[in-house]
GROMACS .gro file of C-alpha atoms in nm:
model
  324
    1UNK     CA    1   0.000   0.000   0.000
    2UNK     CA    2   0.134   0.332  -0.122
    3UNK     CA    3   0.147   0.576   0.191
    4UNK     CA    4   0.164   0.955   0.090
    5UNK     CA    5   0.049   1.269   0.275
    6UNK     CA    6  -0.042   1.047   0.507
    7UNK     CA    7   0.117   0.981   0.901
    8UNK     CA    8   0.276   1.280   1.012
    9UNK     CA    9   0.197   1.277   1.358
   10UNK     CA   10  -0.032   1.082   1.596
   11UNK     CA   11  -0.417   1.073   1.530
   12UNK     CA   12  -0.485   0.941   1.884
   13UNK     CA   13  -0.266   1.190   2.073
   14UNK     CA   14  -0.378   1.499   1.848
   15UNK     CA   15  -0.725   1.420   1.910
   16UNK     CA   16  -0.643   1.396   2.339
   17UNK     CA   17  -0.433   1.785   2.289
   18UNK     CA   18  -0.761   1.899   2.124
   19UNK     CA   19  -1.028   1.781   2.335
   20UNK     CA   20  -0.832   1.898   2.647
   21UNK     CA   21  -0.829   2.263   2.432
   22UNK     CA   22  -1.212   2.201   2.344
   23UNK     CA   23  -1.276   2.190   2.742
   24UNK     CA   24  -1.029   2.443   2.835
   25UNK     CA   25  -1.230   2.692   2.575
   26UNK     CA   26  -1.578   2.544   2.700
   27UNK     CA   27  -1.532   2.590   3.067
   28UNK     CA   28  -1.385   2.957   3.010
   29UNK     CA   29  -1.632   3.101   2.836
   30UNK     CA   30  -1.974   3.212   2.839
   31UNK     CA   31  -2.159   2.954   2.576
   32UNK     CA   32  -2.522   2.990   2.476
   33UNK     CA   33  -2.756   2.687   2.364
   34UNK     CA   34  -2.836   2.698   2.044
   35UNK     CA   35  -3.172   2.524   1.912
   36UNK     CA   36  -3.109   2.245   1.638
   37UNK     CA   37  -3.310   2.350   1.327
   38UNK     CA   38  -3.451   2.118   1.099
   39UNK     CA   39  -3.227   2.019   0.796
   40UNK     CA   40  -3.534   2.089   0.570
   41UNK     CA   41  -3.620   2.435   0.770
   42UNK     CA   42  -3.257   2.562   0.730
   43UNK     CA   43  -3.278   2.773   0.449
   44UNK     CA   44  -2.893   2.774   0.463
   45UNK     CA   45  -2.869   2.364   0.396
   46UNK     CA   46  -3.126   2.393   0.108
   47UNK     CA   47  -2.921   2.276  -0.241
   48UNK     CA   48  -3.039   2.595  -0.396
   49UNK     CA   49  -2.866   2.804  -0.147
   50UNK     CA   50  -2.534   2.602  -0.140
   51UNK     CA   51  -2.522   2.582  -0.548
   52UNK     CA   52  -2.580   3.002  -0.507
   53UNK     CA   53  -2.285   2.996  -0.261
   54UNK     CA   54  -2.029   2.816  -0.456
   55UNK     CA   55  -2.114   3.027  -0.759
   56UNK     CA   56  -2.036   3.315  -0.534
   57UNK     CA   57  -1.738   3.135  -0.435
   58UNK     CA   58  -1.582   3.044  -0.789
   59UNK     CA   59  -1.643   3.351  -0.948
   60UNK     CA   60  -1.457   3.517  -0.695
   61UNK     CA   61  -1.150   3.259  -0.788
   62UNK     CA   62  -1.234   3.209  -1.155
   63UNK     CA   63  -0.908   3.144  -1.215
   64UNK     CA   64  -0.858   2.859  -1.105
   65UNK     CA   65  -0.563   2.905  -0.896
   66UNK     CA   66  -0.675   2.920  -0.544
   67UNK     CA   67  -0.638   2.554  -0.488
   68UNK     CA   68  -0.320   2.385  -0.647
   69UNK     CA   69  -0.325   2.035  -0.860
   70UNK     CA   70  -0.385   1.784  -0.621
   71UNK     CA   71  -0.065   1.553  -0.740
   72UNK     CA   72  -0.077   1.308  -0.417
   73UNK     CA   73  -0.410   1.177  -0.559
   74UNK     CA   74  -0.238   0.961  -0.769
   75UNK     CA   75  -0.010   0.823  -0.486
   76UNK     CA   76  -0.319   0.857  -0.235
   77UNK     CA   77  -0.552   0.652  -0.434
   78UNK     CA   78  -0.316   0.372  -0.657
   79UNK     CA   79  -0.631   0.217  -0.775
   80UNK     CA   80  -0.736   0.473  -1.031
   81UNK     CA   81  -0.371   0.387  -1.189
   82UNK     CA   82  -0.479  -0.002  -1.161
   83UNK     CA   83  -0.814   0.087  -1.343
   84UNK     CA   84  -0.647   0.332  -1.584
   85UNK     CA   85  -0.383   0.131  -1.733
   86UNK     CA   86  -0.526  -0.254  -1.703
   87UNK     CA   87  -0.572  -0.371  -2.046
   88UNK     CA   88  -0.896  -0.365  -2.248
   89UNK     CA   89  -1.015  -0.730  -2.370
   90UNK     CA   90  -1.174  -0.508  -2.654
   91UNK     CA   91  -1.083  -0.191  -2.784
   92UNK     CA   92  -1.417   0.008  -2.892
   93UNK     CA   93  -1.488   0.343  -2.700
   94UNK     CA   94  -1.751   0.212  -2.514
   95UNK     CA   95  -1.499  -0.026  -2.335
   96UNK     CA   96  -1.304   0.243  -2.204
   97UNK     CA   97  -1.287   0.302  -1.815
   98UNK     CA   98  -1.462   0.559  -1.677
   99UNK     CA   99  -1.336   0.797  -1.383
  100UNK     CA  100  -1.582   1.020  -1.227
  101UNK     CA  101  -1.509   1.298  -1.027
  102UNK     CA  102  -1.826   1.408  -0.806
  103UNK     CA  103  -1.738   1.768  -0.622
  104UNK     CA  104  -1.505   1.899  -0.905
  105UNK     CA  105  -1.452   2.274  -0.781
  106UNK     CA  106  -1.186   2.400  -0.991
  107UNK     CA  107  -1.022   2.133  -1.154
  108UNK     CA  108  -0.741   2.035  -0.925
  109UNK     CA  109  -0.843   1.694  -0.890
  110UNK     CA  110  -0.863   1.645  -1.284
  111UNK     CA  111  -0.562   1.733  -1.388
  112UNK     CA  112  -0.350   1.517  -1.190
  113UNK     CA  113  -0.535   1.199  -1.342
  114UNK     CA  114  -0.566   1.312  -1.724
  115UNK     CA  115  -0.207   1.323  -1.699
  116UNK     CA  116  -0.128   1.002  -1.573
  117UNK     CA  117  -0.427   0.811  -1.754
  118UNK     CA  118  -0.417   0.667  -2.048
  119UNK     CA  119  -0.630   0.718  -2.370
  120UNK     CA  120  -0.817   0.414  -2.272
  121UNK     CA  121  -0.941   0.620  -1.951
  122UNK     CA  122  -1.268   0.900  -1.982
  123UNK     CA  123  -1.247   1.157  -1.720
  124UNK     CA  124  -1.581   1.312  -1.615
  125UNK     CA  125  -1.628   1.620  -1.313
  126UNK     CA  126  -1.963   1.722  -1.217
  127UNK     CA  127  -2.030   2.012  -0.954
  128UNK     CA  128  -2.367   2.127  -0.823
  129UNK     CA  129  -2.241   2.499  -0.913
  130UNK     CA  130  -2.234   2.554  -1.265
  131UNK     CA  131  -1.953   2.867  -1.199
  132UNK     CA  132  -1.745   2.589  -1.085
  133UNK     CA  133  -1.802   2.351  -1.367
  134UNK     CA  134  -1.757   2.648  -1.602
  135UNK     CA  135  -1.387   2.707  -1.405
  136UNK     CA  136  -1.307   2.345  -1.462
  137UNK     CA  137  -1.363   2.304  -1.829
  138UNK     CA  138  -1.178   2.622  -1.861
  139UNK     CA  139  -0.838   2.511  -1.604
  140UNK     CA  140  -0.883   2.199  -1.777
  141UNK     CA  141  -0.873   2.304  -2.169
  142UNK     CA  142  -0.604   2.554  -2.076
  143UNK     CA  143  -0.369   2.274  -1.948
  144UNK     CA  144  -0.418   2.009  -2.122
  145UNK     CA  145  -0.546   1.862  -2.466
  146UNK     CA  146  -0.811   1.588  -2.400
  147UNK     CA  147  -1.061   1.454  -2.571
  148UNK     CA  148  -1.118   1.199  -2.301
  149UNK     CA  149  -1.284   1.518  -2.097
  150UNK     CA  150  -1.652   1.633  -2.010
  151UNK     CA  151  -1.774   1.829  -1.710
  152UNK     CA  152  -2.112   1.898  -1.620
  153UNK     CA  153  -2.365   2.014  -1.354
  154UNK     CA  154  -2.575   1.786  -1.084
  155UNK     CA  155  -2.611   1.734  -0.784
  156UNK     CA  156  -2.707   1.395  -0.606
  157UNK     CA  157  -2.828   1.554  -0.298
  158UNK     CA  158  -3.149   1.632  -0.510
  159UNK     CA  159  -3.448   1.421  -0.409
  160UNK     CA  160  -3.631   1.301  -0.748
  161UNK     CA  161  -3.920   1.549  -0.687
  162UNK     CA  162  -3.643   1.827  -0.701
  163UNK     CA  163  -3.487   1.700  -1.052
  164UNK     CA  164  -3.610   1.557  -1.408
  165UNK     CA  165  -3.326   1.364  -1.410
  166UNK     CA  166  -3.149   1.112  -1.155
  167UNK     CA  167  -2.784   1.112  -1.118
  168UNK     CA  168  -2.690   0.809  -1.294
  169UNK     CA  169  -2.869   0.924  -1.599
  170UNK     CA  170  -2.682   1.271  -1.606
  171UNK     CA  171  -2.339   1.051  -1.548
  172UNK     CA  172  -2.480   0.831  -1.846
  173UNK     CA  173  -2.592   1.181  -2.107
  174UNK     CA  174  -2.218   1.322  -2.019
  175UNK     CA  175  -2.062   0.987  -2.121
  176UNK     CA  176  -2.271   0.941  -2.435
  177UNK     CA  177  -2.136   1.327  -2.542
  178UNK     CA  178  -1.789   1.210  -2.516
  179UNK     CA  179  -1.830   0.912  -2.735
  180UNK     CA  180  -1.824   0.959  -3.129
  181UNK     CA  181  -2.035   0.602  -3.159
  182UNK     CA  182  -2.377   0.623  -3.242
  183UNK     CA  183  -2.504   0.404  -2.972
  184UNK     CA  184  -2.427   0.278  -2.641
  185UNK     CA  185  -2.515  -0.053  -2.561
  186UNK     CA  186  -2.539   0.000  -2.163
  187UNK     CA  187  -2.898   0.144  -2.276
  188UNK     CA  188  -3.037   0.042  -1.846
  189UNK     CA  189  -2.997   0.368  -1.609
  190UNK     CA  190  -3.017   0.153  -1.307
  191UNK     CA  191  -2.685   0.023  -1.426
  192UNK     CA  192  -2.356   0.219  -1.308
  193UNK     CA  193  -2.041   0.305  -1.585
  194UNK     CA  194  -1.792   0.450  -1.305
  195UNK     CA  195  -1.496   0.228  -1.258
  196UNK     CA  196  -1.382   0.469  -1.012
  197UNK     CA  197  -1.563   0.750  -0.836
  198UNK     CA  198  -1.351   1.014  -0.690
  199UNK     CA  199  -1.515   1.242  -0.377
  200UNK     CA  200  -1.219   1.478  -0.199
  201UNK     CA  201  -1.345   1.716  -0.021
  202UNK     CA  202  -1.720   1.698  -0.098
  203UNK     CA  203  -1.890   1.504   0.164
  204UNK     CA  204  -1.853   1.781   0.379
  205UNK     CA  205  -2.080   2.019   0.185
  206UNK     CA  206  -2.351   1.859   0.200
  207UNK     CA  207  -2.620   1.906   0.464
  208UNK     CA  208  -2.635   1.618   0.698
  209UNK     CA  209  -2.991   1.529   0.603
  210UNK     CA  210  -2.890   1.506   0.259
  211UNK     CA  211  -2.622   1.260   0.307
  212UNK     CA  212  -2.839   0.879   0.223
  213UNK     CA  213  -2.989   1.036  -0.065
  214UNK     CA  214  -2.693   1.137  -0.207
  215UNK     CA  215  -2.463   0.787  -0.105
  216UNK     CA  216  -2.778   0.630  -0.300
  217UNK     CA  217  -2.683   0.807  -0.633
  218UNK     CA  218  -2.343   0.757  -0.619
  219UNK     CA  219  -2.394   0.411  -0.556
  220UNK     CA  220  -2.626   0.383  -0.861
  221UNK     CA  221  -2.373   0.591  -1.070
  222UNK     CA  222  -2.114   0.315  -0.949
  223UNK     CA  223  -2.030  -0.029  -1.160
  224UNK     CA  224  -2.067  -0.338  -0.955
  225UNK     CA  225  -1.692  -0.382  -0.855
  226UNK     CA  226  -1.595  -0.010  -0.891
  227UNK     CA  227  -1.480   0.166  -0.626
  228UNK     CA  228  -1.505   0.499  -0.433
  229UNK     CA  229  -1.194   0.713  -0.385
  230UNK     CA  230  -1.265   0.955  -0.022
  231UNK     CA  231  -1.084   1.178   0.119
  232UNK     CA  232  -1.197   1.458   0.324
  233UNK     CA  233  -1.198   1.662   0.659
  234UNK     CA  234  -1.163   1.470   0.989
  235UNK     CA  235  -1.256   1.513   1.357
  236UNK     CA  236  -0.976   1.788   1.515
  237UNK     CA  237  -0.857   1.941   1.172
  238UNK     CA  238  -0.745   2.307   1.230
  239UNK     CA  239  -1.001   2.464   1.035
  240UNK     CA  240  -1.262   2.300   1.295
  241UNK     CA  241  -1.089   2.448   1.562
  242UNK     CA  242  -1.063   2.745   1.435
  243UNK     CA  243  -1.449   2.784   1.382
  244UNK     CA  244  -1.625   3.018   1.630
  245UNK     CA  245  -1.938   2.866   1.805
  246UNK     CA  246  -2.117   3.094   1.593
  247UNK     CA  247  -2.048   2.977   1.285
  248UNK     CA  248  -2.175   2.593   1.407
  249UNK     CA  249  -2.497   2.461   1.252
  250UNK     CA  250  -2.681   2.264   1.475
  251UNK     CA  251  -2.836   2.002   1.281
  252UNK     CA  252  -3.128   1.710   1.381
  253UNK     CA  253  -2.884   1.447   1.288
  254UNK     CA  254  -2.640   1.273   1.467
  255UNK     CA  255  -2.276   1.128   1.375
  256UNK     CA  256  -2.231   0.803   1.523
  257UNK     CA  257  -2.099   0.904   1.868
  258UNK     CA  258  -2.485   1.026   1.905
  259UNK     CA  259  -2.319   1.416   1.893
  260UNK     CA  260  -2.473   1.702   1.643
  261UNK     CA  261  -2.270   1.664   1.316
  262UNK     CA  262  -1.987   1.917   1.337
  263UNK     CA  263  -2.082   2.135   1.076
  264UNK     CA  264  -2.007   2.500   1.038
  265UNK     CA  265  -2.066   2.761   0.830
  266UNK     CA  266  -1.821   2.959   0.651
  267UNK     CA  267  -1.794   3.325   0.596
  268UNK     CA  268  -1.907   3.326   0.217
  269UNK     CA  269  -2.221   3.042   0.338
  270UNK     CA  270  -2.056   2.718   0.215
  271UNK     CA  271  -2.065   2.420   0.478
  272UNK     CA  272  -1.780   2.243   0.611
  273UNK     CA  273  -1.806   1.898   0.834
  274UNK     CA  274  -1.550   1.718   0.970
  275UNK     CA  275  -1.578   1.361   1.025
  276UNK     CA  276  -1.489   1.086   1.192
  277UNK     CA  277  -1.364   0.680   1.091
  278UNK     CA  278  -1.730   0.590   1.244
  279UNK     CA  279  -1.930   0.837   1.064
  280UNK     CA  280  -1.758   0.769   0.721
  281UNK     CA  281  -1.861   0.383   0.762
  282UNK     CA  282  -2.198   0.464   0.898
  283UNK     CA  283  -2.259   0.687   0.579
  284UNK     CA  284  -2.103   0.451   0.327
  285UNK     CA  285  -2.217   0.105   0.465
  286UNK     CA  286  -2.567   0.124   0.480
  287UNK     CA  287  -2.537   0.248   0.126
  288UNK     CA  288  -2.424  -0.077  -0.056
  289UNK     CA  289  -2.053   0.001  -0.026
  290UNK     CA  290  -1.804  -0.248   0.122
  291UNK     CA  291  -1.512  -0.115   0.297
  292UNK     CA  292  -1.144  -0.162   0.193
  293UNK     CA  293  -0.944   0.137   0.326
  294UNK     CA  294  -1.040   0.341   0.603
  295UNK     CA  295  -0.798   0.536   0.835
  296UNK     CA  296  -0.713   0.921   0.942
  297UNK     CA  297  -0.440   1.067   0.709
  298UNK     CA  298  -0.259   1.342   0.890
  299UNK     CA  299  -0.019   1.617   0.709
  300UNK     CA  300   0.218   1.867   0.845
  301UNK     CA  301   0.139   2.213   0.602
  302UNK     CA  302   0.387   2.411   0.663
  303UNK     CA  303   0.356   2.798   0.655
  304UNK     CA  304   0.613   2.956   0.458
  305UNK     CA  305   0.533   3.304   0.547
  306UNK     CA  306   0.535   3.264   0.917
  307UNK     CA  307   0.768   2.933   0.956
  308UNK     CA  308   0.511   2.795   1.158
  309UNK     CA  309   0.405   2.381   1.094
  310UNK     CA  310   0.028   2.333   1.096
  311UNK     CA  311  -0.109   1.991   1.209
  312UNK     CA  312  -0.413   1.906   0.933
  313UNK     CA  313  -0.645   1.575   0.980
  314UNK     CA  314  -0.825   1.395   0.706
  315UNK     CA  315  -1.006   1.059   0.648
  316UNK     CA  316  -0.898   0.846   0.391
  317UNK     CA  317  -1.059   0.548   0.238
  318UNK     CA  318  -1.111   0.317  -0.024
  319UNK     CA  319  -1.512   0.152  -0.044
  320UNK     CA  320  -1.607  -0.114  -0.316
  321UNK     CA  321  -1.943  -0.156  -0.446
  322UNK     CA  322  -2.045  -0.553  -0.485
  323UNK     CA  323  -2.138  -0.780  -0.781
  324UNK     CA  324  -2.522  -0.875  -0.682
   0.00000   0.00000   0.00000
């Protein structure tokens, strides 16, 4: 197993030096009870709102550039180099393996695999913010000449009263665009054409009520035997601490300690969660998925204009989807 960005320092004992913090701050300060508001009441959770708030955020970094080419993906997640380069018993375009990126943002997911994939390999990104899709075609096109390449907008938090169209069959009409065939003889929505699904940093914007509906599509988008690549913001990662009380959005759910999801609210409305090993199998397993990786992946950033080393915590893992 390839280990990259990945144990830097103790999960266990960085988790004990922040919970001692989290009581220090508690028992020194004046807290207020907040009320927990209905997912479906929160006009701030509605997919509407969020899509409107990641417009606002990508047009404000339309360039691009304010998150770097993830390159450790590759190392992070071997198995999209497995699926990329294992041979095709035939060699028509409808035989060639499907990535699918769900939570593109800008890009900086992409490029790292179009590089290292092989013309055998279709890349798809989808975003619920069509600024952000728009940002992605255009990092994408400038870096890089593809033809293996589509983006598009959806969302699979969308309950089927909310869209015309589920997201397997928007996965399936982005495919079909890419392919210069006539036909396609997968012609079943209920069956999945991602070999791999890739979701970094996405889980955590989406509102906690949200969460089965939107395992449910990705599993459907998902070929029995494909896999889902996740990676995203843990329990104790410095952003969370960094969060006032304020800015904490006291859901009706529960993670699977019984607590309020830790959710928060940033500045420009987006949502960030941070989760724990628990939570991540207690989303993905009643889904369908089976698990094959699962651990905390923690990373020393290091702050070049101030010298200081910042201690960042994310979970990791690999889940399978089964034959039937």
């Amino acid at each position: 197993m390839v280990e990259y960005y990945d144990n830097d320092f103790s999960f266990e004992e960085h988790q004990m030096e922040m919970e001692q913090k989290l009581r220090s701050m508690q028992s020194s300060a004046e807290t207020d009870e907040y009320d927990k508001i209905d997912d479906d009441e929160h006009i701030k959770l509605h997919p509407n709102t969020q899509a409107q708030c990641w417009d606002g955020f990508h047009t404000s970094h339309s360039t691009g550039n304010f998150f770097k080419p993830r390159r450790y993906i590759m190392k992070c997640f071997p198995c999209i180099l497995d699926h990329c380069h294992a041979e095709n018993s035939t060699q028509t375009e409808q035989s060639k393996r499907l990535v699918l990126e769900v939570g593109c943002g800008s890009g900086s997911s992409c490029l790292p695999i179009l590089r290292n994939c092989s013309e055998s390999t279709i890349i798809l990104a989808c975003d619920c913010s069509a600024k952000a899709v728009d940002v992605c075609k255009s990092v994408v096109q400038s870096s890089i000449d593809s033809k293996n390449f589509g983006a598009f907008v959806s969302d699979p938090s969308l309950e089927s009263d909310e869209s015309d169209t589920s997201f397997a069959q928007d996965v399936k009409t982005a495919h079909m665009q890419l392919l210069t065939e006539e036909t396609i003889t997968n012609n079943d929505d209920t069956v999945g054409l991602a070999d791999i699904v890739l979701m970094v940093f996405v889980l955590s914007a989406v509102p906690p009520k949200r969460v089965p509906r939107f395992m449910k599509q990705i599993y459907d988008a998902v070929k029995c035997g494909g896999k889902v690549c996740f990676r995203d913001y843990a329990l104790y990662d410095l952003p969370m601490m960094r969060f006032k009380e304020t800015h904490s959005i006291n859901s009706t759910c529960s993670d699977s300690d019984g607590k309020t999801p830790r959710l928060y609210e940033r500045g420009d409305g987006t949502l960030s969660r941070f989760f724990s090993l628990d939570t991540i199998r207690d989303i993905f397993e009643p889904a369908g998925f089976i698990m094959e990786e699962l651990r905390y992946a923690t990373v020393f950033n290091n702050n070049r204009k101030t010298g200081e080393r910042l201690k960042r915590a994310f979970v990791h893992a690999v889940f399978r989807k089964p034959y039937d």
